[in-house]
Coordinates of C-alpha atoms in Angstrom, one line a residue:
Chain A
D795 CA -0.8 -1.0 26.2
G796 CA -1.2 2.1 24.0
G797 CA -2.1 0.5 20.1
I798 CA -4.5 0.9 17.2
T799 CA -7.3 -2.6 17.4
Q800 CA -9.3 -2.2 14.4
S801 CA -12.2 -5.3 13.9
P802 CA -13.2 -7.2 12.3
K803 CA -10.3 -8.5 10.7
Y804 CA -11.9 -10.2 8.0
L805 CA -15.0 -9.0 6.5
F806 CA -17.9 -10.3 4.0
R807 CA -19.7 -8.0 2.1
K808 CA -22.5 -8.5 -0.3
E809 CA -23.1 -6.3 -3.5
G810 CA -24.6 -3.6 -2.3
Q811 CA -24.5 -3.9 1.4
N812 CA -22.9 -0.9 3.7
V813 CA -20.5 -1.9 6.4
T814 CA -18.2 0.1 8.9
L815 CA -14.7 -1.0 10.0
S816 CA -13.8 0.2 13.7
C817 CA -10.9 1.6 14.5
E818 CA -10.0 2.8 17.7
Q819 CA -6.3 3.8 19.0
N820 CA -5.4 4.9 23.1
L821 CA -2.6 6.6 22.0
N822 CA -4.0 10.2 22.6
H823 CA -3.7 10.9 19.2
D824 CA -5.6 13.7 17.7
A825 CA -4.5 13.0 14.4
M826 CA -6.5 9.6 12.8
Y827 CA -6.0 7.9 8.6
W828 CA -7.5 5.3 7.5
Y829 CA -5.6 4.3 4.2
R830 CA -6.6 1.5 2.3
Q831 CA -4.2 -1.0 0.9
D832 CA -4.5 -3.3 -3.1
P833 CA -1.1 -5.6 -4.3
G834 CA 1.1 -3.3 -6.4
Q835 CA -0.6 -0.1 -5.2
G836 CA 1.1 0.6 -1.3
L837 CA -1.5 2.1 0.4
R838 CA -3.9 4.9 -0.7
L839 CA -5.0 8.0 1.8
I840 CA -9.3 8.0 1.8
Y841 CA -9.8 10.0 4.9
Y842 CA -8.1 11.6 7.2
S843 CA -9.2 13.7 10.8
Q844 CA -6.7 16.0 12.3
I845 CA -9.5 16.7 15.4
V846 CA -12.7 15.5 16.6
N847 CA -15.7 16.3 14.8
D848 CA -13.5 16.9 11.8
F849 CA -12.4 14.8 8.8
Q850 CA -11.3 15.6 5.5
K851 CA -11.2 13.3 1.8
G852 CA -8.1 12.0 1.0
D853 CA -7.4 10.6 -2.1
I854 CA -10.1 8.1 -2.9
A855 CA -12.8 8.9 -1.2
E856 CA -16.1 8.0 -3.4
G857 CA -17.3 5.6 -1.5
Y858 CA -16.1 5.7 1.6
S859 CA -17.6 7.9 4.9
V860 CA -16.3 8.3 8.2
S861 CA -17.0 10.2 11.3
R862 CA -15.3 11.2 14.7
E863 CA -17.0 11.5 17.3
K864 CA -14.9 10.8 20.0
K865 CA -11.1 10.9 20.2
E866 CA -10.5 7.7 21.0
S867 CA -13.3 6.3 17.4
F868 CA -12.6 6.7 13.4
P869 CA -15.1 4.5 11.6
L870 CA -15.1 3.5 8.4
T871 CA -17.8 2.8 6.6
V872 CA -18.0 1.4 2.7
T873 CA -20.5 2.2 0.8
S874 CA -22.6 0.4 -1.8
A875 CA -21.4 3.3 -4.1
Q876 CA -17.5 2.0 -3.7
K877 CA -17.1 -0.1 -7.5
N878 CA -14.2 -2.4 -5.6
P879 CA -14.6 -3.0 -1.8
T880 CA -12.4 -5.7 -1.7
A881 CA -9.0 -4.1 -0.1
F882 CA -6.9 -4.7 2.9
Y883 CA -8.4 -1.6 5.1
L884 CA -5.7 -0.2 7.4
C885 CA -6.3 2.2 10.2
A886 CA -3.1 4.6 11.3
S887 CA -2.8 7.1 13.8
S888 CA -0.2 10.0 15.1
P889 CA -0.3 12.6 17.3
H890 CA -1.0 15.8 15.1
R891 CA -0.6 15.3 11.2
Q892 CA 1.5 18.9 11.5
G893 CA 4.9 17.9 12.0
N894 CA 7.9 15.2 12.1
Y895 CA 5.9 12.1 13.7
G896 CA 5.5 8.6 12.2
Y897 CA 2.2 7.1 11.8
T898 CA 1.3 4.1 14.3
F899 CA -0.5 1.4 12.1
G900 CA -3.9 -0.8 13.5
S901 CA -3.3 -4.9 11.9
G902 CA -5.9 -3.9 9.5
T903 CA -8.8 -5.9 7.8
R904 CA -9.1 -8.0 5.2
L905 CA -13.0 -7.6 2.9
T906 CA -14.5 -9.1 0.4
V907 CA -17.6 -8.6 -1.4
V908 CA -18.9 -11.9 -1.7
Chain B
A502 CA 2.8 13.8 -11.1
Q503 CA 4.4 13.7 -7.7
S504 CA 5.4 10.2 -6.6
V505 CA 7.0 8.0 -3.9
S506 CA 8.5 5.2 -6.4
Q507 CA 10.3 1.5 -5.1
H508 CA 11.9 0.0 -7.9
N509 CA 11.9 -3.7 -6.9
H510 CA 8.3 -5.5 -6.8
H511 CA 9.7 -8.7 -4.9
V512 CA 13.3 -8.9 -4.6
I513 CA 14.8 -12.2 -4.0
L514 CA 18.1 -13.1 -1.7
S515 CA 19.8 -15.6 0.4
E516 CA 20.8 -16.1 3.6
A517 CA 23.6 -13.2 5.0
A518 CA 23.7 -11.9 1.1
S519 CA 22.9 -8.0 1.7
L520 CA 20.6 -6.0 0.4
E521 CA 19.3 -2.5 -1.0
L522 CA 15.9 -1.3 -1.5
G523 CA 15.5 1.8 -4.1
C524 CA 13.1 4.4 -2.8
N525 CA 12.8 8.0 -5.0
Y526 CA 10.5 10.5 -4.5
S527 CA 9.5 13.8 -6.5
Y528 CA 8.6 16.0 -4.9
G529 CA 10.0 19.6 -4.0
G530 CA 9.9 21.4 -0.4
T531 CA 10.4 19.6 2.7
V532 CA 10.4 16.3 2.6
N533 CA 10.6 13.7 6.2
L534 CA 11.2 10.5 4.9
F535 CA 10.5 7.2 6.6
W536 CA 10.8 3.2 6.4
Y537 CA 7.8 0.6 7.1
V538 CA 8.3 -2.9 7.8
Q539 CA 5.4 -5.2 7.3
Y540 CA 6.0 -8.9 8.2
P541 CA 3.2 -11.7 7.1
G542 CA 0.7 -10.7 9.5
Q543 CA 1.7 -8.2 11.0
H544 CA 0.3 -4.4 11.0
L545 CA 3.1 -2.0 9.4
Q546 CA 6.2 -1.3 11.9
L547 CA 8.7 1.8 11.5
L548 CA 11.2 0.7 10.5
L549 CA 13.9 3.9 10.8
K550 CA 12.8 8.4 10.0
Y551 CA 14.6 10.7 8.5
F552 CA 14.0 14.5 9.5
S553 CA 17.0 16.6 9.3
G554 CA 21.3 16.3 9.7
D555 CA 23.1 13.1 9.6
P556 CA 21.4 12.2 6.3
L557 CA 22.7 8.2 7.2
V558 CA 19.5 6.5 9.8
K559 CA 20.2 3.9 11.4
G560 CA 16.7 1.9 12.3
I561 CA 16.2 -1.2 13.9
K562 CA 17.1 -4.8 13.5
G563 CA 20.1 -3.6 11.5
F564 CA 18.4 -1.8 8.5
E565 CA 19.5 2.0 7.3
A566 CA 18.9 4.7 5.0
E567 CA 20.8 7.1 3.6
F568 CA 18.8 10.3 2.6
I569 CA 20.7 11.9 -1.3
K570 CA 19.0 15.2 -1.8
S571 CA 20.1 15.7 -5.2
K572 CA 19.1 12.3 -6.4
F573 CA 15.4 12.9 -3.9
S574 CA 16.2 8.6 -3.2
F575 CA 15.8 7.6 0.8
N576 CA 17.7 3.8 -0.1
L577 CA 17.3 0.8 2.6
R578 CA 20.3 -1.2 3.2
K579 CA 21.3 -3.7 5.5
P580 CA 24.8 -5.6 5.0
S581 CA 23.7 -8.9 5.9
V582 CA 19.8 -10.4 5.7
Q583 CA 18.0 -13.1 7.5
W584 CA 16.0 -15.1 6.9
S585 CA 13.3 -13.7 9.6
D586 CA 13.8 -10.6 7.6
T587 CA 11.1 -11.9 4.6
A588 CA 8.9 -8.6 4.6
E589 CA 6.5 -6.4 2.5
Y590 CA 9.0 -3.0 2.8
F591 CA 7.3 0.3 2.3
C592 CA 8.7 3.9 1.9
A593 CA 7.2 7.4 2.6
V594 CA 8.2 10.5 2.1
K595 CA 6.1 13.1 4.7
I596 CA 5.7 16.7 2.3
N597 CA 6.0 19.7 3.9
N598 CA 5.2 18.1 7.3
N599 CA 1.6 17.1 6.3
D600 CA 0.6 14.4 3.6
M601 CA 2.3 11.1 4.0
R602 CA 2.8 9.4 0.9
F603 CA 3.3 6.5 0.6
G604 CA 5.4 3.9 -2.7
A605 CA 3.5 0.5 -3.8
G606 CA 5.9 -1.5 -1.9
T607 CA 9.0 -4.2 -1.8
R608 CA 8.2 -7.7 -1.2
L609 CA 11.8 -8.7 0.3
T610 CA 12.2 -12.1 0.9
V611 CA 14.6 -14.2 2.0
K612 CA 16.0 -18.2 1.7
P613 CA 17.2 -19.7 3.8

């Protein structure tokens, strides 16, 4: 079945560490997205990528970095510069960013700073 | 500021009650409208969407939503809820076929 796989499901990070969240899709979608979900705030866009080797900052990109070396993969690194990284992170994809497409979401990674 | 507003943070209903969840947006221009649902422990799934045409759209599991352009609204409805509808519901607006913006979500609890 086609879909988006996020790993790990739960991740614990010590203060000052960088961690990388994995997102893989086998839907042949061009566009991929990273969102952060906090209680009462909905989903906020961190980064998006419309095509391989290209990505753009979203609304809350500070303290995060991404890469898009392959169409299927869009990993997110939460750096030590992110002041409040504890959150639920969602990866999504769509055939293209432009156009009337909805998004397909992964099952998320819950990151906790200890 | 441009935004997507979901007025109810938490709604509690008994089974068989009718449901209406509000969603308003403040964007001009072309909008595509979506409702997503997140069941406990599961990923977000598309419930229904509106792009053009009939402003009353029907989705999965008996849900429907009505786009009222003059009110900038896209409220979600279901005539009779079930315990299995307990979930978090997110309204989303795609602006000018580009940016997708999400509301803060409404948690629905249905009591058996």
